[in-house]
Coordinates of C-alpha atoms and ligand atoms in Angstrom, one line a residue:
M209 CA -53.5 133.9 128.7
L210 CA -54.7 131.3 131.1
H211 CA -58.3 132.3 130.3
S212 CA -57.6 131.7 126.5
I213 CA -56.1 128.3 127.3
K214 CA -59.1 127.4 129.4
R215 CA -61.4 128.4 126.5
I216 CA -59.5 126.3 124.0
L217 CA -59.5 123.3 126.4
D218 CA -63.2 123.7 126.9
L219 CA -63.7 123.7 123.1
S220 CA -61.9 120.4 122.9
G221 CA -65.0 118.7 124.5
K222 CA -64.7 114.9 124.3
Y223 CA -61.1 115.2 123.1
K224 CA -60.0 117.0 126.3
S225 CA -58.1 114.1 127.7
K226 CA -56.2 113.7 124.5
V227 CA -55.3 117.4 124.6
K228 CA -54.1 117.0 128.2
K229 CA -52.0 114.0 127.2
G230 CA -50.4 116.1 124.5
I231 CA -49.7 118.9 127.0
L232 CA -48.1 116.4 129.4
L233 CA -45.9 115.1 126.7
G234 CA -44.9 118.7 125.9
I235 CA -44.0 119.3 129.5
L236 CA -41.8 116.2 129.6
E237 CA -40.1 117.3 126.4
S238 CA -39.4 120.7 127.9
I239 CA -37.9 119.1 131.1
F240 CA -35.5 117.1 129.0
S241 CA -34.7 120.1 126.8
C242 CA -33.2 121.7 129.8
A243 CA -30.5 119.0 130.1
P244 CA -27.9 121.2 128.3
L245 CA -28.0 123.6 131.2
L246 CA -26.7 121.0 133.6
F247 CA -24.3 119.7 131.0
M248 CA -22.8 123.2 130.5
L249 CA -22.6 123.9 134.2
F250 CA -20.6 120.8 134.9
F251 CA -18.5 121.2 131.8
I252 CA -17.6 124.9 132.6
R253 CA -17.0 124.1 136.3
D254 CA -14.7 121.2 135.5
M255 CA -12.9 123.2 132.9
I256 CA -12.2 126.1 135.3
N257 CA -11.2 123.8 138.1
E258 CA -9.0 121.9 135.6
E259 CA -10.9 118.7 136.4
L260 CA -12.1 117.9 132.9
T261 CA -11.1 114.3 132.3
A262 CA -11.9 112.1 129.4
T263 CA -14.2 110.0 131.7
N264 CA -16.1 113.1 132.7
I265 CA -16.5 114.2 129.1
L266 CA -17.8 110.8 128.2
I267 CA -20.3 110.7 131.1
Y268 CA -21.5 114.3 130.3
T269 CA -21.9 113.8 126.6
G270 CA -23.4 110.3 127.0
T271 CA -26.0 111.6 129.5
F272 CA -26.6 114.6 127.2
S273 CA -27.1 112.5 124.2
I274 CA -29.6 110.2 126.0
S275 CA -31.6 113.2 127.3
I276 CA -31.7 114.7 123.7
L277 CA -32.9 111.3 122.4
I278 CA -35.7 111.2 125.1
Q279 CA -36.6 114.8 124.4
F280 CA -37.1 114.0 120.7
L281 CA -39.2 111.0 121.5
F282 CA -41.5 113.1 123.7
H283 CA -41.5 115.8 121.0
Y284 CA -42.5 113.3 118.3
K285 CA -45.3 111.9 120.5
E286 CA -46.5 115.3 121.5
T287 CA -46.6 116.6 117.9
A288 CA -48.5 113.5 116.7
T289 CA -51.0 113.8 119.5
I290 CA -51.6 117.5 119.4
S291 CA -51.7 118.0 115.6
S292 CA -54.3 115.2 115.1
V293 CA -56.4 116.4 118.0
G294 CA -56.7 119.9 116.5
Y295 CA -58.3 118.4 113.4
E296 CA -60.5 116.0 115.4
V297 CA -61.9 118.8 117.6
I298 CA -62.6 121.1 114.7
D299 CA -64.1 118.3 112.6
Q300 CA -66.5 117.7 115.5
K301 CA -67.2 121.5 115.7
R302 CA -68.0 121.7 112.0
K303 CA -70.4 118.8 112.4
D304 CA -72.0 120.6 115.4
I305 CA -72.4 123.8 113.4
A306 CA -73.9 121.9 110.4
M307 CA -76.5 120.3 112.8
F308 CA -77.0 123.6 114.6
L309 CA -77.7 125.5 111.4
K310 CA -80.4 123.1 110.6
K311 CA -82.1 123.9 113.9
I312 CA -82.0 127.7 113.9
P313 CA -84.9 129.6 112.3
M314 CA -84.2 130.4 108.6
G315 CA -84.8 134.0 109.6
D316 CA -81.6 134.0 111.7
F317 CA -79.8 132.2 109.0
V318 CA -80.9 134.5 106.2
G319 CA -80.2 137.5 108.4
K320 CA -76.5 136.6 108.5
S321 CA -74.5 137.2 105.4
L322 CA -73.2 134.0 103.8
G323 CA -69.7 135.5 103.8
E324 CA -69.8 135.8 107.6
I325 CA -70.9 132.2 108.1
N326 CA -68.4 131.0 105.5
A327 CA -65.6 132.9 107.3
I328 CA -66.5 131.3 110.6
V329 CA -66.8 127.8 109.3
T330 CA -63.7 127.9 107.1
N331 CA -61.1 130.5 108.0
E332 CA -61.6 130.9 111.6
L333 CA -62.2 127.3 112.4
T334 CA -59.1 126.5 110.3
Q335 CA -57.1 128.9 112.4
I336 CA -58.2 127.1 115.5
E337 CA -57.8 123.7 113.8
L338 CA -54.2 124.4 112.8
Y339 CA -52.8 126.4 115.7
A340 CA -54.9 126.4 118.8
M341 CA -53.9 123.0 120.3
Q342 CA -50.2 123.5 119.3
L343 CA -50.3 126.9 120.9
V344 CA -51.7 125.7 124.2
S345 CA -49.1 123.0 124.3
K346 CA -46.2 125.3 123.3
V347 CA -47.3 128.0 125.9
I348 CA -47.2 125.4 128.6
S349 CA -43.9 124.0 127.4
S350 CA -42.4 127.5 127.3
I351 CA -43.6 128.2 130.9
T352 CA -42.0 124.9 132.0
I353 CA -38.7 125.8 130.4
L354 CA -38.8 129.2 132.0
V355 CA -39.6 127.9 135.5
I356 CA -36.7 125.4 135.3
T357 CA -34.2 128.0 134.0
I358 CA -35.2 130.5 136.6
I359 CA -34.9 128.0 139.4
F360 CA -31.6 126.8 138.0
L361 CA -30.1 130.4 137.8
G362 CA -31.7 131.3 141.1
I363 CA -29.8 128.4 142.8
L364 CA -26.6 129.8 141.3
N365 CA -27.2 133.4 142.3
I366 CA -30.4 135.1 143.4
P367 CA -29.6 138.8 142.9
M368 CA -28.3 138.2 139.4
T369 CA -31.4 136.2 138.5
I370 CA -33.6 139.1 139.8
A371 CA -31.6 141.5 137.7
F372 CA -32.8 139.8 134.5
F373 CA -36.2 141.3 135.1
V374 CA -35.5 145.0 135.8
G375 CA -37.0 146.0 132.4
F376 CA -40.1 143.9 132.9
P377 CA -42.5 146.5 134.4
V378 CA -42.2 148.6 131.2
S379 CA -42.3 145.5 129.0
F380 CA -45.4 144.4 130.8
V381 CA -47.3 147.6 130.1
I382 CA -46.2 147.5 126.4
N383 CA -47.3 143.9 126.3
K384 CA -50.8 144.8 127.6
L385 CA -51.0 147.5 125.0
S386 CA -50.0 145.1 122.2
H387 CA -52.7 142.6 123.3
K388 CA -55.3 145.3 122.9
M389 CA -53.9 146.1 119.5
Y390 CA -53.9 142.4 118.6
I391 CA -57.6 142.1 119.3
K392 CA -58.3 145.2 117.3
S393 CA -56.2 144.0 114.5
A394 CA -57.7 140.5 114.6
N395 CA -61.2 142.0 114.4
T396 CA -60.2 144.3 111.5
K397 CA -58.7 141.3 109.6
I398 CA -61.8 139.2 110.2
E399 CA -64.1 141.9 109.0
A400 CA -61.9 142.4 105.9
E401 CA -62.0 138.7 105.2
S402 CA -65.8 138.6 105.4
Y403 CA -66.0 141.6 103.1
L404 CA -63.6 139.8 100.7
I405 CA -65.5 136.5 100.8
N406 CA -68.9 138.2 100.3
N407 CA -67.7 140.2 97.3
T408 CA -66.0 137.2 95.8
V409 CA -69.1 135.0 96.3
E410 CA -71.3 137.7 94.7
Y411 CA -68.9 138.1 91.8
T412 CA -68.7 134.4 91.0
Q413 CA -72.5 133.9 91.4
G414 CA -73.3 136.9 89.3
V415 CA -70.8 136.2 86.6
A416 CA -73.5 135.1 84.1
T417 CA -75.3 138.4 84.5
V418 CA -72.0 140.3 84.2
K419 CA -71.3 138.6 80.9
A420 CA -74.9 139.0 79.6
Y421 CA -74.7 142.7 80.2
N422 CA -71.2 143.0 79.0
N423 CA -70.3 144.7 82.2
G424 CA -67.2 142.7 82.9
R425 CA -64.8 145.7 83.1
N426 CA -66.7 147.6 85.7
H427 CA -67.1 144.5 87.8
S428 CA -63.4 143.5 87.5
E429 CA -62.5 147.0 88.5
R430 CA -64.8 146.8 91.5
M431 CA -63.2 143.4 92.5
K432 CA -59.7 144.9 92.1
G433 CA -60.8 147.6 94.5
V434 CA -62.1 145.0 96.9
F435 CA -58.7 143.1 96.8
K436 CA -56.8 146.3 97.3
E437 CA -58.9 147.3 100.2
F438 CA -58.5 143.9 101.8
A439 CA -54.7 144.1 101.4
N440 CA -54.5 147.6 102.8
K441 CA -56.7 146.9 105.8
T442 CA -54.7 143.8 106.8
I443 CA -51.3 145.4 106.2
K444 CA -52.4 148.4 108.3
A445 CA -53.8 146.1 111.0
D446 CA -50.4 144.3 111.3
A447 CA -48.3 147.5 111.1
K448 CA -49.9 148.8 114.3
V449 CA -48.8 145.7 116.3
I450 CA -45.2 145.4 115.2
P451 CA -43.7 148.5 116.9
L452 CA -45.2 147.5 120.2
L453 CA -43.7 144.0 119.9
Q454 CA -40.2 145.5 119.3
G455 CA -40.6 147.9 122.3
Y456 CA -41.6 145.0 124.5
A457 CA -38.4 143.0 123.5
L458 CA -36.2 146.1 123.9
F459 CA -37.1 146.8 127.5
M460 CA -36.9 143.1 128.4
Y461 CA -33.3 142.8 127.1
L462 CA -32.2 145.8 129.0
G463 CA -32.1 143.5 132.1
F464 CA -29.3 141.5 130.5
G465 CA -27.0 144.6 130.6
V466 CA -27.7 144.9 134.3
V467 CA -27.0 141.2 134.9
L468 CA -23.6 141.5 133.2
S469 CA -22.7 144.7 135.1
L470 CA -23.8 143.2 138.4
G471 CA -21.9 139.9 137.6
T472 CA -18.7 141.8 136.8
Y473 CA -19.0 143.7 140.1
L474 CA -19.6 140.5 142.1
L475 CA -16.8 138.7 140.2
M476 CA -14.3 141.4 140.9
N477 CA -15.3 141.3 144.6
N478 CA -14.9 137.5 144.6
K479 CA -18.6 137.1 145.5
I480 CA -19.2 134.6 142.7
D481 CA -17.2 132.0 140.8
F482 CA -16.2 132.6 137.2
S483 CA -18.2 129.5 136.2
V484 CA -21.3 131.2 137.6
F485 CA -20.6 134.4 135.8
L486 CA -20.1 132.4 132.6
M487 CA -23.3 130.5 133.1
F488 CA -25.3 133.7 133.4
A489 CA -23.5 135.2 130.4
V490 CA -24.2 132.2 128.2
I491 CA -27.7 131.3 129.4
G492 CA -28.8 134.8 130.1
V493 CA -29.7 135.8 126.6
H494 CA -31.8 132.6 126.3
I495 CA -33.9 133.4 129.3
Y496 CA -35.7 136.0 127.4
Q497 CA -36.6 133.7 124.5
P498 CA -39.5 131.9 126.3
F499 CA -40.8 135.4 127.2
E500 CA -40.7 136.5 123.6
I501 CA -42.3 133.3 122.5
L502 CA -44.9 133.6 125.3
S503 CA -45.7 137.2 124.3
S504 CA -46.2 136.4 120.7
Y505 CA -48.2 133.2 121.5
S506 CA -50.4 135.1 124.0
G507 CA -51.0 137.7 121.2
T508 CA -52.0 134.9 118.8
L509 CA -54.1 133.3 121.6
K510 CA -55.9 136.7 122.0
A511 CA -56.5 136.9 118.3
M512 CA -57.8 133.3 118.4
E513 CA -60.2 134.3 121.2
V514 CA -61.8 136.7 118.7
S515 CA -62.4 133.6 116.5
L516 CA -63.7 131.7 119.5
D517 CA -66.0 134.7 120.3
R518 CA -67.4 134.6 116.7
L519 CA -67.9 130.9 116.9
E520 CA -69.8 131.3 120.2
Y521 CA -71.8 134.1 118.7
L522 CA -72.9 131.8 115.9
M523 CA -73.7 129.1 118.3
K524 CA -75.7 131.5 120.4
F525 CA -78.5 131.8 118.0
R526 CA -81.6 130.6 119.6
P527 CA -82.3 127.1 118.1
L528 CA -85.9 126.3 117.4
K529 CA -87.6 124.9 120.4
E530 CA -88.0 121.2 120.3
P531 CA -90.0 118.8 122.5
K532 CA -88.0 116.5 124.8
E533 CA -90.0 113.5 123.7
D534 CA -90.7 112.9 120.0
V535 CA -94.1 111.8 118.8
K536 CA -95.2 110.1 115.7
A537 CA -98.1 111.4 113.5
D538 CA -101.1 109.0 113.2
N539 CA -102.2 110.6 110.0
F540 CA -101.0 113.3 107.6
S541 CA -103.8 115.9 107.5
V542 CA -102.6 119.4 107.8
E543 CA -104.5 122.2 109.6
Y544 CA -103.8 125.9 109.9
Q545 CA -105.7 127.5 112.7
D546 CA -105.9 131.3 112.9
V547 CA -102.2 131.6 111.8
T548 CA -100.6 135.1 111.8
F549 CA -97.0 135.6 110.9
G550 CA -94.6 138.4 109.9
Y551 CA -90.9 138.5 109.1
T552 CA -90.9 141.8 111.0
K553 CA -93.5 143.3 113.2
E554 CA -95.8 143.9 110.2
P555 CA -97.7 140.6 109.6
I556 CA -97.4 139.0 106.1
L557 CA -100.1 136.4 106.8
R558 CA -103.2 137.3 108.9
N559 CA -105.6 134.9 110.7
L560 CA -105.3 132.2 108.2
S561 CA -107.4 129.0 108.8
F562 CA -107.9 125.9 106.6
K563 CA -107.6 122.2 106.7
A564 CA -106.0 119.8 104.2
K565 CA -107.2 116.2 104.6
E566 CA -104.8 113.4 104.3
N567 CA -104.1 112.2 100.8
T568 CA -105.7 115.3 99.2
T569 CA -104.2 118.1 97.1
T570 CA -104.4 121.7 98.2
A571 CA -103.4 124.3 95.7
I572 CA -102.4 127.8 96.9
V573 CA -102.8 130.6 94.5
G574 CA -102.5 134.4 94.7
A575 CA -100.7 137.3 93.3
S576 CA -96.9 137.6 93.6
G577 CA -96.0 138.5 97.2
S578 CA -99.4 137.4 98.6
G579 CA -97.6 135.0 101.0
K580 CA -97.9 131.6 99.3
T581 CA -94.3 130.4 99.9
T582 CA -94.3 131.9 103.4
L583 CA -97.4 129.9 104.1
I584 CA -95.9 126.5 103.3
Q585 CA -92.5 127.3 104.8
L586 CA -94.2 127.8 108.2
M587 CA -95.3 124.2 108.1
M588 CA -91.6 123.2 107.9
R589 CA -90.8 125.6 110.7
F590 CA -88.4 127.7 108.6
W591 CA -89.9 130.4 110.8
D592 CA -92.1 130.1 113.9
I593 CA -95.5 131.7 113.7
D594 CA -96.6 134.6 115.8
K595 CA -100.1 133.5 116.6
G596 CA -102.4 130.4 116.0
N597 CA -101.5 126.8 115.4
I598 CA -100.3 124.6 112.6
K599 CA -101.2 120.9 113.1
I600 CA -100.1 117.8 111.3
G601 CA -102.1 114.7 112.1
G602 CA -104.0 116.6 114.7
R603 CA -100.9 117.5 116.7
N604 CA -99.2 120.8 116.9
I605 CA -96.0 120.9 114.7
Y606 CA -94.1 122.0 117.9
D607 CA -94.8 118.5 119.3
Y608 CA -92.6 116.9 116.7
K609 CA -88.8 117.0 116.8
I610 CA -87.5 119.0 113.8
E611 CA -85.8 115.9 112.4
T612 CA -89.2 114.1 112.4
L613 CA -91.0 117.0 110.9
M614 CA -88.4 117.2 108.1
K615 CA -88.9 113.5 107.5
Y616 CA -92.6 114.1 107.0
I617 CA -92.2 116.8 104.4
S618 CA -90.5 116.9 101.0
V619 CA -90.3 120.0 98.8
V620 CA -89.8 120.3 95.0
F621 CA -89.0 123.8 93.9
Q622 CA -88.8 125.4 90.5
D623 CA -85.1 125.6 90.8
N624 CA -83.7 122.8 93.0
Y625 CA -80.3 122.8 94.5
L626 CA -78.1 119.8 93.7
F627 CA -74.9 119.2 95.7
N628 CA -71.5 119.2 94.0
D629 CA -71.5 115.4 94.0
T630 CA -72.5 112.4 91.9
I631 CA -76.1 112.0 90.7
Y632 CA -76.3 108.9 92.8
N633 CA -75.4 110.7 96.0
N634 CA -77.8 113.6 95.1
I635 CA -80.7 111.1 94.9
I636 CA -79.7 109.0 97.9
Y637 CA -79.5 112.3 99.9
G638 CA -83.3 111.8 100.3
N639 CA -82.8 108.6 102.3
E640 CA -79.4 107.4 103.2
N641 CA -80.8 103.9 103.9
A642 CA -82.0 103.5 100.3
K643 CA -80.5 100.6 98.2
K644 CA -79.1 100.9 94.7
E645 CA -82.3 99.4 93.3
D646 CA -84.4 102.0 95.1
I647 CA -82.3 104.8 93.6
I648 CA -82.7 103.3 90.1
K649 CA -86.5 102.7 90.6
A650 CA -86.9 106.3 91.8
A651 CA -85.0 107.6 88.8
E652 CA -87.2 105.6 86.5
L653 CA -90.3 106.9 88.1
A654 CA -89.0 110.5 87.9
C655 CA -88.2 110.0 84.2
C656 CA -84.5 110.6 84.6
H657 CA -83.1 107.1 84.4
K658 CA -82.8 107.2 80.6
F659 CA -80.8 110.4 80.4
I660 CA -78.6 109.4 83.3
K661 CA -77.7 106.2 81.5
T662 CA -76.6 108.2 78.5
L663 CA -74.1 110.2 80.6
P664 CA -70.5 108.9 80.3
N665 CA -70.3 108.0 84.0
G666 CA -74.0 107.3 84.5
Y667 CA -75.1 107.6 88.1
D668 CA -71.5 108.4 89.1
T669 CA -71.5 111.7 87.0
M670 CA -70.6 114.7 89.0
V671 CA -73.2 117.5 88.7
G672 CA -71.1 120.6 89.5
E673 CA -72.0 123.1 92.2
G674 CA -75.8 123.6 92.4
G675 CA -76.2 121.1 89.6
S676 CA -74.7 123.5 87.1
T677 CA -73.7 120.9 84.5
L678 CA -77.3 119.8 84.0
S679 CA -80.3 121.5 82.3
G680 CA -83.1 122.9 84.5
G681 CA -85.4 120.0 83.5
E682 CA -82.8 117.4 84.3
R683 CA -82.1 119.0 87.7
Q684 CA -85.8 119.1 88.3
R685 CA -86.3 115.4 87.6
I686 CA -83.3 114.4 89.8
A687 CA -84.8 116.5 92.6
I688 CA -88.1 114.6 92.1
A689 CA -86.2 111.3 92.2
R690 CA -84.6 112.4 95.5
A691 CA -88.1 113.2 96.9
I692 CA -89.4 109.9 95.7
V693 CA -86.6 108.1 97.6
K694 CA -87.4 110.2 100.7
D695 CA -91.0 109.0 100.4
S696 CA -92.4 111.7 102.8
P697 CA -96.2 111.6 103.4
I698 CA -96.5 115.4 102.7
I699 CA -95.3 116.8 99.5
I700 CA -94.9 120.5 98.7
L701 CA -94.6 121.6 95.1
D702 CA -93.4 125.2 94.9
E703 CA -93.8 126.3 91.3
A704 CA -92.4 122.9 90.4
T705 CA -93.4 123.1 86.8
S706 CA -93.1 126.8 86.1
G707 CA -90.5 127.8 83.5
V708 CA -90.3 124.3 82.1
D709 CA -90.6 123.8 78.3
P710 CA -93.6 121.7 77.0
I711 CA -91.5 118.6 76.3
N712 CA -89.9 118.6 79.7
E713 CA -93.2 119.5 81.3
V714 CA -94.9 116.3 80.2
E715 CA -92.0 114.2 81.7
I716 CA -91.9 116.3 84.9
Q717 CA -95.7 116.1 85.3
R718 CA -95.4 112.3 84.9
A719 CA -92.6 112.3 87.5
I720 CA -94.6 114.4 89.9
S721 CA -97.7 112.3 89.6
E722 CA -95.6 109.3 90.7
L723 CA -94.2 111.3 93.6
V724 CA -97.6 112.5 94.9
K725 CA -99.4 109.2 94.8
G726 CA -101.2 108.6 98.1
K727 CA -99.7 111.8 99.7
T728 CA -101.0 115.0 101.2
V729 CA -100.0 117.5 98.6
F730 CA -99.6 121.3 98.6
T731 CA -98.9 123.0 95.3
I732 CA -98.2 126.5 94.5
A733 CA -98.8 127.3 90.9
H734 CA -99.2 130.4 88.9
K735 CA -100.4 128.4 86.0
L736 CA -104.0 127.7 87.1
S737 CA -104.6 125.0 84.4
S738 CA -102.3 122.7 86.3
I739 CA -104.4 122.8 89.5
T740 CA -107.9 122.4 88.2
D741 CA -108.1 118.9 89.7
A742 CA -107.0 119.9 93.1
D743 CA -109.3 118.9 96.0
Q744 CA -109.3 122.4 97.2
I745 CA -107.8 125.7 96.1
I746 CA -106.9 128.4 98.6
V747 CA -106.7 132.0 97.3
L748 CA -104.5 134.4 99.1
D749 CA -104.6 138.1 98.8
Q750 CA -102.2 140.3 100.7
G751 CA -101.6 137.6 103.3
Q752 CA -105.3 136.8 103.9
L753 CA -107.3 133.8 102.8
K754 CA -110.0 135.3 100.6
E755 CA -111.5 132.2 98.8
K756 CA -111.5 128.5 99.3
G757 CA -113.1 125.7 97.2
T758 CA -112.7 123.5 94.1
H759 CA -112.0 124.9 90.7
E760 CA -115.6 124.4 89.7
E761 CA -116.9 126.1 92.9
L762 CA -114.5 129.1 92.6
T763 CA -115.1 129.7 88.9
K764 CA -118.8 129.8 89.5
K765 CA -118.7 132.8 91.8
E766 CA -117.4 136.3 91.2
G767 CA -114.1 136.6 92.9
I768 CA -110.3 136.8 92.7
Y769 CA -109.9 133.2 91.4
K770 CA -112.5 133.6 88.7
S771 CA -110.8 136.8 87.5
L772 CA -107.4 135.2 87.6
W773 CA -108.7 132.2 85.7
E774 CA -110.3 134.4 83.0
R775 CA -107.2 136.5 82.7
Q776 CA -105.2 133.3 82.1
L777 CA -107.7 132.0 79.6
G778 CA -107.4 135.4 77.9
V779 CA -103.6 135.2 77.8
N780 CA -103.9 131.7 76.3
K781 CA -106.3 132.9 73.6
W782 CA -104.0 135.8 72.9
K783 CA -101.1 133.4 72.6
I784 CA -103.0 131.3 70.1
R785 CA -104.0 134.3 68.0
S786 CA -100.5 135.7 68.0
N787 CA -99.2 132.4 66.7
Ligands
LIG1072 N1 -87.0 136.2 104.2 C1 -87.8 137.3 104.1 N2 -87.6 138.4 104.9 C2 -88.5 139.4 104.8 N3 -89.5 139.5 104.0 C3 -89.7 138.4 103.2 C4 -88.9 137.3 103.2 N4 -89.4 136.4 102.3 C5 -90.5 136.9 101.8 N5 -90.7 138.1 102.3 C6 -91.8 139.0 101.9 O1 -93.0 138.4 102.3 C7 -94.0 138.6 101.4 C8 -94.6 137.3 100.9 O2 -93.6 136.6 100.2 P1 -93.8 135.2 99.6 O3 -92.5 134.8 99.0 O4 -94.4 134.3 100.6 O5 -94.9 135.5 98.5 P2 -95.4 134.6 97.3 O6 -96.8 134.7 97.2 O7 -94.8 133.2 97.4 O8 -94.7 135.3 96.1 P3 -94.2 134.8 94.6 O9 -95.4 134.3 94.0 O10 -93.6 136.0 94.0 O11 -93.2 133.7 94.9 C9 -93.4 139.5 100.2 O12 -93.7 140.8 100.4 C10 -91.9 139.3 100.4 O13 -91.2 140.4 100.0

């Protein structure tokens, strides 16, 4: 238990002193909560000795009332301190995790199920947030009360005090067993939760497909099964712990019978006062309560340790290596030197070399799965390469801090993620220092100002999760406005105009040409007609660079690009004829 407390205290980081203050207040509260013991002792003693006068009663009740008042004051202060610190600690932890997730390779991130990460960041941290600090404080308070009660009873009669604990050896063994069960049951519950979250996320994300294929019944049945399995697993997990808890209490309370028997024997032999016997009889039952509380708290603390383990497990991912000192790029040329990379041991990209000069456009083409997206993601250190170098401005990308590297690069995808926030906040996300006029200017350049103005709440319109309340073209232009605000010197366009209808395409092309002015640009495009002006075109085939040159150069020689180009021309002709 002390180990669990230490781990929770360690978690509290910069709030440690506040937690300690809360604990101290809890101890003071516990000390004053023991005042009724003294009150009862004096009261019973005076009553038996027939010395209970009105003055005595007044003194006892007055002192008793004051101590209760002081106890409540400490209780109030302790609760206020401890409950707020739980939220503060976990708020800090969530921020740490958010920062940390940015710094781990995407591979590690993608390798984890979203359900698992969600479960850690929401459920498990919430458990710690709500209960951990209170538990620590309550455990320490219970120990304080226990120590005071035992000392108090010990002063009255040592053998009878010892008799309280005759059932403890058996209780102790059962308690150990129940802790093991607690950990097992906590793990089972966490796994069941992750399973439930994963399935619910998948269900809600795939709801459009379910509707389109009219497969709602099967899916609902499956979800019902998932819910049932979750309920069964958690009920079973709890059911295993409950009998052990009962057994623990039963053996503990056996001691009370021994105390009463021993007390009767001592009383009959005039070895103790009747007042002492009464004290043991009245307080006796209560001595076990802190033990019961401690046992259940220590079980909960053990279960919480499972949450702490999982938090630590998440934080143990190896973050991307960063230099101690940051550097700034002198220019924004990009160079790949003999780069090899694989998601597994099998390389996806092999010995790739090329250079993109500053302020030029490099198009990357190749069949689906040839490695185009992987190639550009390596520049952003989504994954680290296995061999070779990638340089920006003549410096290895490892020389830059991740934050700096991310400032240098902006990406526009075919389908861009917008946060469930206002349009304004989604655009300013590109640069938090931007002013309102910068946001509007960017939106104008990205051809989205007009449609934003027609929305009832204009820039304050909420866009729904992932931008779900906007059309694909609108989302695209807002994402471009966000990139314009960010004003990175390197721009990546990953299929940015694919799947866009001709009317939207004109506007998006106009927005993109504003975005890429004076930048080093990489564009991945299946539609070759959109990259004929590129300064260089790189042709990938099964992870290898097979051709490099301008559109004119590549269409003049027999090769992959020429055949791709002719095939697309053929498709266009076929399209015209079929019209
Ligand atoms: N996270 C990943 N883990 C494992 N393999 C991956 C991952 N991402 C991509 N791959 C594999 O790497 C190869 C290259 O994928 P990549 O997305 O880079 O190709 P691409 O040329 O961009 O394809 P497309 O044109 O279809 O987008 C593919 O075989 C793909 O299945």
